[in-house]
PDB file of C-alpha atoms in Angstrom:
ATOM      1  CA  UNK A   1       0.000   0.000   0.000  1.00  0.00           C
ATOM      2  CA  UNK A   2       1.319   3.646  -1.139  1.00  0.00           C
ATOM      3  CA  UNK A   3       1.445   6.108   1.840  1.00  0.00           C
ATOM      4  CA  UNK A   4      -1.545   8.271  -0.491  1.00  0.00           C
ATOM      5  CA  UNK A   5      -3.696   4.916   0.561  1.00  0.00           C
ATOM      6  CA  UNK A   6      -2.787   4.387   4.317  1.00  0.00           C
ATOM      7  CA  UNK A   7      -3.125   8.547   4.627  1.00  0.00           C
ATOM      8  CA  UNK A   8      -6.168   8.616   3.235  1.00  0.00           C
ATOM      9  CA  UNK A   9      -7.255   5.330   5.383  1.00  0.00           C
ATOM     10  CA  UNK A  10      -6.543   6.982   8.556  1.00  0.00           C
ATOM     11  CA  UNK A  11      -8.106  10.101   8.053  1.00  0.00           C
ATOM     12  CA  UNK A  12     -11.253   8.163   7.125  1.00  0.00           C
ATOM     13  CA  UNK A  13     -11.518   5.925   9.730  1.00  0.00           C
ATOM     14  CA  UNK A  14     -10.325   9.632  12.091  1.00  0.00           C
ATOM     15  CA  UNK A  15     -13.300  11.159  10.946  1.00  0.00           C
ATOM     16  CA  UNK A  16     -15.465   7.951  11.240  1.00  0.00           C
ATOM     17  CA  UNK A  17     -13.974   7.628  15.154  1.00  0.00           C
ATOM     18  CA  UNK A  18     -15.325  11.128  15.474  1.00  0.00           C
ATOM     19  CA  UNK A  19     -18.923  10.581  13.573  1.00  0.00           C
ATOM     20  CA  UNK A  20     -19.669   7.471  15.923  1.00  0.00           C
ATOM     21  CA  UNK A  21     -18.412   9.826  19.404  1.00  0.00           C
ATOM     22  CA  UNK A  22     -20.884  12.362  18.079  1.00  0.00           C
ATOM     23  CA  UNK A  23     -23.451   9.479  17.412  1.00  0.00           C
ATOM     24  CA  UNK A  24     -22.793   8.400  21.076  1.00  0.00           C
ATOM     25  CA  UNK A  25     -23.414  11.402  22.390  1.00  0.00           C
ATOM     26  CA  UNK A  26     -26.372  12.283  20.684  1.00  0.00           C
ATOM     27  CA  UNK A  27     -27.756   8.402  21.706  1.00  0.00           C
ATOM     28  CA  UNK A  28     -26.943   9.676  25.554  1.00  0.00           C
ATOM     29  CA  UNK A  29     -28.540  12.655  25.445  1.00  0.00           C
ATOM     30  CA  UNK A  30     -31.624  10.772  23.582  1.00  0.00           C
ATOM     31  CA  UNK A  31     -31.851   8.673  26.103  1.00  0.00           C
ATOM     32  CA  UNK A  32     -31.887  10.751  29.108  1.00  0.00           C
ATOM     33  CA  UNK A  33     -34.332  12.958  27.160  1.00  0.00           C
ATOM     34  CA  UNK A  34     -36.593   9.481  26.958  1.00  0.00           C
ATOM     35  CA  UNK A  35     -36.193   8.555  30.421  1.00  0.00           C
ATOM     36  CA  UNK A  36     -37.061  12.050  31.708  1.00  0.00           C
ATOM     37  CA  UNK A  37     -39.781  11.564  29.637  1.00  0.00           C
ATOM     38  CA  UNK A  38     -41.107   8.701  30.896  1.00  0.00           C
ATOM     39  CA  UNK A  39     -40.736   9.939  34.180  1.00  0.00           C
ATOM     40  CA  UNK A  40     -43.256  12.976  33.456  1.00  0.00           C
ATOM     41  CA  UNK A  41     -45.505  10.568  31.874  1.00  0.00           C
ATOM     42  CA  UNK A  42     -45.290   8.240  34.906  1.00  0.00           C
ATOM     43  CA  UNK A  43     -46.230  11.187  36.722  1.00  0.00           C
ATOM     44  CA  UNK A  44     -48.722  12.179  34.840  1.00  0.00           C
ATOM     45  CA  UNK A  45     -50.571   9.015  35.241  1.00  0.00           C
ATOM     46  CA  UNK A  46     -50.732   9.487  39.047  1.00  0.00           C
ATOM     47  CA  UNK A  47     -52.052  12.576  38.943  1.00  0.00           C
ATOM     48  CA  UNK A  48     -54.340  11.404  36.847  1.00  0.00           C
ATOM     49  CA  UNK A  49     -55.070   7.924  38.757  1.00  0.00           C
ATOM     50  CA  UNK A  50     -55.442  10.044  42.333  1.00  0.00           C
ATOM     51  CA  UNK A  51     -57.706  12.371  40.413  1.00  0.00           C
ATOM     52  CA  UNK A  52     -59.888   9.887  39.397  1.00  0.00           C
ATOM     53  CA  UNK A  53     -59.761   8.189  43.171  1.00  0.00           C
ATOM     54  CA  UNK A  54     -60.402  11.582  44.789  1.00  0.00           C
ATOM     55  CA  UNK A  55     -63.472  12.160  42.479  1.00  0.00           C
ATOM     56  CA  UNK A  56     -65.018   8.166  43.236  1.00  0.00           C
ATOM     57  CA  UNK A  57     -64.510   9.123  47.141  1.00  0.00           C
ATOM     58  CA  UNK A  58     -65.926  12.402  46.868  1.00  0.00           C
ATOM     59  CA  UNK A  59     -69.325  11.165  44.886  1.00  0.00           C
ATOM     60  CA  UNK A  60     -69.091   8.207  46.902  1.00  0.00           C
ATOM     61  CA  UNK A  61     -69.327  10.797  50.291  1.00  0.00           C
ATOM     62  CA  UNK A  62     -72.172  12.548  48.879  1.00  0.00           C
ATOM     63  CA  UNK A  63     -74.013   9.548  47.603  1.00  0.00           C
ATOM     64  CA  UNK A  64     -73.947   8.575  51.400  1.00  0.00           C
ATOM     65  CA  UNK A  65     -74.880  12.567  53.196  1.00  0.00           C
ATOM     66  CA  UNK A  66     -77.504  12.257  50.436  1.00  0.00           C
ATOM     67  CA  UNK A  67     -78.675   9.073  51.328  1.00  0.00           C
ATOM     68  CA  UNK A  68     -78.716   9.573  55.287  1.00  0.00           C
ATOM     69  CA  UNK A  69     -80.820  12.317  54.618  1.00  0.00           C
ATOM     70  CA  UNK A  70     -83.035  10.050  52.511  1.00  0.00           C
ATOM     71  CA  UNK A  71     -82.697  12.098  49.385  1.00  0.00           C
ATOM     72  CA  UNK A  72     -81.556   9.184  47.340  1.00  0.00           C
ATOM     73  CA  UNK A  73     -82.702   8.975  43.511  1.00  0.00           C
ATOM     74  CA  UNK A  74     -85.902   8.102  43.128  1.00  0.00           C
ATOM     75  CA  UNK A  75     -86.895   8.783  46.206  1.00  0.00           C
ATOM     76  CA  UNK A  76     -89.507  11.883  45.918  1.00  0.00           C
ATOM     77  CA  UNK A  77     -90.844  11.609  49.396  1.00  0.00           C
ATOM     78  CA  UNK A  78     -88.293  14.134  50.419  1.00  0.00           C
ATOM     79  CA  UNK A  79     -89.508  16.913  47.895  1.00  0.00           C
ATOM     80  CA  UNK A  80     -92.312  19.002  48.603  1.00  0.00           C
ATOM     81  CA  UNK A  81     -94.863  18.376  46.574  1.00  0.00           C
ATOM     82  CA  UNK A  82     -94.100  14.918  45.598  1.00  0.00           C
TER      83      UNK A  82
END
């Protein structure tokens, strides 16, 4: 091999050393990005979860005042002029 050839070697497989550390770095920063991510969706989801828990006990509470008080659906005995 002429020294043109093993020159023009090294300097490609330099700048193809370099490409993949850039590639690597992007990958990292990709996957942080995803895992943050994922973390904000996870949260997301339990704010959305307790939401939905806080709402079932809260009807669930005024099913029951409502019920002790026997104004419960359907019953009209409670209404004036029922």
């Amino acid at each position: 091999m002429e020294g043109f050839e093993v020159n023009s070697i090294m300097l490609r497989l330099r700048h193809l050393r370099e490409y993949l550390e850039e590639l690597d770095r992007e990958f990292r920063r990709l996957a942080v990005n995803a895992q943050v991510a994922g973390q904000v969706q996870r949260a997301d989801l339990d704010i959305v979860q307790t939401t939905i828990r806080n709402s079932l006990v809260a009807s669930t509470a005024l099913w029951n005042a409502l019920n002790s008080k026997g104004i419960a659906f359907g019953d009209d005995s409670r209404v004036e002029g029922a």
